[in-house]
Coordinates of C-alpha atoms in Angstrom, one line a residue:
M8 CA 193.6 231.4 202.1
T9 CA 192.9 234.7 203.8
K10 CA 189.5 236.3 203.3
L11 CA 189.6 240.0 202.5
G12 CA 186.9 242.6 202.7
V13 CA 187.6 245.7 200.6
L14 CA 185.9 249.0 201.3
I15 CA 185.7 251.6 198.5
S16 CA 184.0 254.9 197.8
G17 CA 184.8 255.3 194.1
R18 CA 186.4 253.6 191.2
G19 CA 188.4 251.2 193.3
S20 CA 191.6 251.1 191.3
N21 CA 193.5 249.7 194.4
F22 CA 190.9 247.1 194.8
E23 CA 191.4 246.1 191.1
A24 CA 195.1 245.9 191.6
I25 CA 194.7 243.6 194.6
A26 CA 192.2 241.4 192.6
D27 CA 194.8 241.3 189.7
H28 CA 197.5 240.1 192.1
I29 CA 195.2 237.4 193.5
A30 CA 194.2 236.3 190.0
A31 CA 197.9 236.0 189.1
G32 CA 198.6 233.8 192.1
D33 CA 200.8 236.4 193.8
L34 CA 198.6 236.6 196.9
D35 CA 197.1 233.7 198.9
A36 CA 193.8 235.4 199.5
E37 CA 190.3 235.8 198.2
I38 CA 188.1 238.9 198.2
A39 CA 185.1 237.8 200.1
I40 CA 183.2 241.1 199.7
V41 CA 183.5 244.6 198.3
I42 CA 181.5 247.2 200.1
S43 CA 180.9 250.8 199.1
N44 CA 179.3 253.6 201.1
R45 CA 178.3 255.2 197.8
P46 CA 175.8 253.2 195.7
E47 CA 177.1 254.9 192.5
A48 CA 180.7 253.8 193.0
A49 CA 182.2 252.5 189.8
G50 CA 184.1 249.8 191.7
L51 CA 181.0 248.0 192.6
E52 CA 180.2 247.2 189.0
I53 CA 183.9 246.3 188.4
A54 CA 183.7 243.8 191.2
R55 CA 180.5 242.2 190.0
H56 CA 181.9 241.9 186.5
R57 CA 184.8 240.0 188.0
G58 CA 182.4 237.7 189.9
I59 CA 183.2 239.2 193.3
P60 CA 180.3 239.8 195.7
A61 CA 179.7 243.6 196.0
V62 CA 177.2 245.6 198.0
A63 CA 176.4 249.2 198.6
I64 CA 175.6 250.3 202.1
A65 CA 174.8 253.9 201.8
S66 CA 176.2 256.1 204.6
K67 CA 174.5 259.4 203.8
G68 CA 172.5 260.6 206.8
L69 CA 173.6 257.8 209.1
D70 CA 175.5 258.2 212.4
R71 CA 179.0 256.9 212.1
E72 CA 178.6 254.2 214.9
V73 CA 175.3 253.0 213.4
Y74 CA 176.8 252.8 209.9
D75 CA 180.0 251.0 211.0
R76 CA 178.0 248.4 212.9
M77 CA 176.1 247.7 209.7
V78 CA 179.4 247.2 207.8
I79 CA 181.0 245.1 210.5
E80 CA 178.0 242.8 210.5
V81 CA 178.3 242.2 206.7
L82 CA 182.1 241.7 207.0
Q83 CA 181.7 239.2 209.8
R84 CA 179.0 237.3 208.0
R85 CA 181.3 236.9 205.0
G86 CA 184.1 235.5 207.2
V87 CA 186.4 238.5 206.5
E88 CA 189.8 238.2 208.3
L89 CA 191.5 241.3 206.9
V90 CA 189.9 244.6 205.9
C91 CA 191.5 246.6 203.1
L92 CA 190.5 250.3 202.7
A93 CA 190.9 251.2 199.0
G94 CA 189.8 254.8 198.6
F95 CA 187.2 254.5 201.4
M96 CA 186.4 258.1 202.2
R97 CA 185.1 257.7 205.7
L98 CA 186.8 257.8 209.1
L99 CA 186.3 254.5 210.9
S100 CA 184.9 254.6 214.5
A101 CA 186.7 253.1 217.4
T102 CA 184.0 250.4 217.4
F103 CA 185.1 249.3 213.9
V104 CA 188.8 249.4 214.7
R105 CA 188.3 247.3 217.8
A106 CA 186.2 244.7 215.8
F107 CA 189.3 244.1 213.6
P108 CA 192.4 244.9 215.8
N109 CA 195.5 245.1 213.6
R110 CA 193.5 243.6 210.8
I111 CA 192.6 246.8 208.9
L112 CA 195.0 248.2 206.2
N113 CA 194.8 251.5 204.5
I114 CA 196.7 253.0 201.6
H115 CA 197.5 256.7 201.8
P116 CA 199.1 258.8 198.9
S117 CA 201.9 260.4 200.9
L118 CA 204.9 259.4 203.0
L119 CA 203.2 259.4 206.3
P120 CA 203.4 261.1 208.8
A121 CA 203.6 263.9 206.2
F122 CA 200.4 265.1 204.7
P123 CA 197.7 263.1 206.4
G124 CA 194.0 263.5 205.4
L125 CA 192.5 264.5 202.1
D126 CA 194.3 265.5 198.9
A127 CA 197.7 264.4 200.2
Q128 CA 199.2 264.5 196.7
H129 CA 198.1 268.1 196.1
Q130 CA 199.3 269.0 199.6
A131 CA 202.7 267.6 198.8
F132 CA 202.9 269.4 195.5
E133 CA 201.8 272.7 196.9
H134 CA 204.3 272.4 199.8
G135 CA 207.2 272.0 197.3
V136 CA 208.6 268.7 198.5
R137 CA 211.1 267.0 196.3
V138 CA 210.1 263.5 197.2
S139 CA 206.6 262.2 197.9
G140 CA 205.1 258.7 197.8
C141 CA 202.6 256.4 199.4
T142 CA 202.2 254.4 202.6
V143 CA 200.3 251.2 203.6
H144 CA 199.6 251.2 207.3
F145 CA 197.4 249.5 209.9
V146 CA 194.4 251.5 210.9
D147 CA 194.1 252.7 214.5
E148 CA 191.6 255.0 216.1
H149 CA 193.1 258.2 214.7
L150 CA 193.6 259.7 211.2
D151 CA 196.5 258.1 209.2
T152 CA 198.5 257.4 212.3
G153 CA 198.7 253.5 212.5
P154 CA 201.9 251.5 212.3
I155 CA 203.5 251.6 208.8
V156 CA 203.8 248.3 206.9
A157 CA 205.3 249.6 203.6
Q158 CA 206.2 252.8 201.8
A159 CA 207.3 253.7 198.3
T160 CA 209.0 257.0 197.3
V161 CA 208.1 259.0 194.2
P162 CA 210.3 261.9 193.1
V163 CA 208.6 265.2 192.4
L164 CA 209.8 266.4 189.1
D165 CA 210.2 270.1 188.0
T166 CA 207.8 269.3 185.2
D167 CA 205.1 267.8 187.4
T168 CA 201.7 269.1 188.1
A169 CA 199.7 268.0 191.1
D170 CA 197.8 265.6 188.8
T171 CA 200.9 264.0 187.1
L172 CA 202.4 263.5 190.5
A173 CA 199.2 261.9 191.8
A174 CA 199.1 259.5 188.8
R175 CA 202.7 258.3 189.5
I176 CA 201.9 257.9 193.2
L177 CA 198.9 255.8 192.2
N178 CA 201.1 253.4 190.2
E179 CA 203.2 252.8 193.3
E180 CA 200.1 252.4 195.4
H181 CA 199.0 249.5 193.1
R182 CA 202.3 247.8 193.6
I183 CA 202.9 248.2 197.3
Y184 CA 199.4 247.4 198.6
S185 CA 199.8 243.8 197.5
E186 CA 203.4 243.7 198.9
A187 CA 202.1 244.9 202.2
L188 CA 199.3 242.3 202.1
K189 CA 201.9 239.5 201.5
I190 CA 203.7 240.6 204.6
V191 CA 200.5 240.7 206.7
I192 CA 199.0 237.5 205.3
G193 CA 202.4 235.7 205.7
G194 CA 202.4 236.6 209.4
K195 CA 206.1 237.2 209.4
Y196 CA 206.0 240.5 211.3
R197 CA 205.3 241.9 214.8
V198 CA 204.0 245.3 215.9
E199 CA 206.1 247.1 218.5
G200 CA 204.5 250.4 219.4
R201 CA 204.2 252.2 216.1
R202 CA 206.8 250.0 214.3
V203 CA 206.1 247.0 212.2
I204 CA 209.1 244.7 212.5
R205 CA 209.5 242.1 209.7
G206 CA 210.9 238.6 210.1

């Protein structure tokens, strides 16, 4: 059973979706720890209510390298094998990425490489695209550029607002994050350059 460490900054709805898939027996994994850089993050209380260890390691005012070393230490102490970013609103340092090579996953609310960074759903809406979606990718040392594990498309409707589009993308995020985790946990893939080849 693979031990997951989940990093959040807010409500952690993707964390909840992963926990639901584990509880349903869809994923051969356990969440060893939930960590938030914001002590007020709602996801911490949700984790504790579910009996999942959860801690806040406040990042405010700390150098990125110093902060990341603190988080790495907690993850390693809990025996974490795979790190899942679930709305974690901090860029990871090279030190962090090297501590878990090809063992950090992120979910991003666009069809990467389109619309990296913050507010991707609103970027897509404002740009007038007809199709948007979400991407699960391995984290490398750059912003939203790691090899792509899974993607899902979401049509942009004429009746959409940026918020209704974001809500539909979020539904797909909840589905494909666990699908991507199954692929990675199962080990039936290889990474060639920027491509994730299944099988």
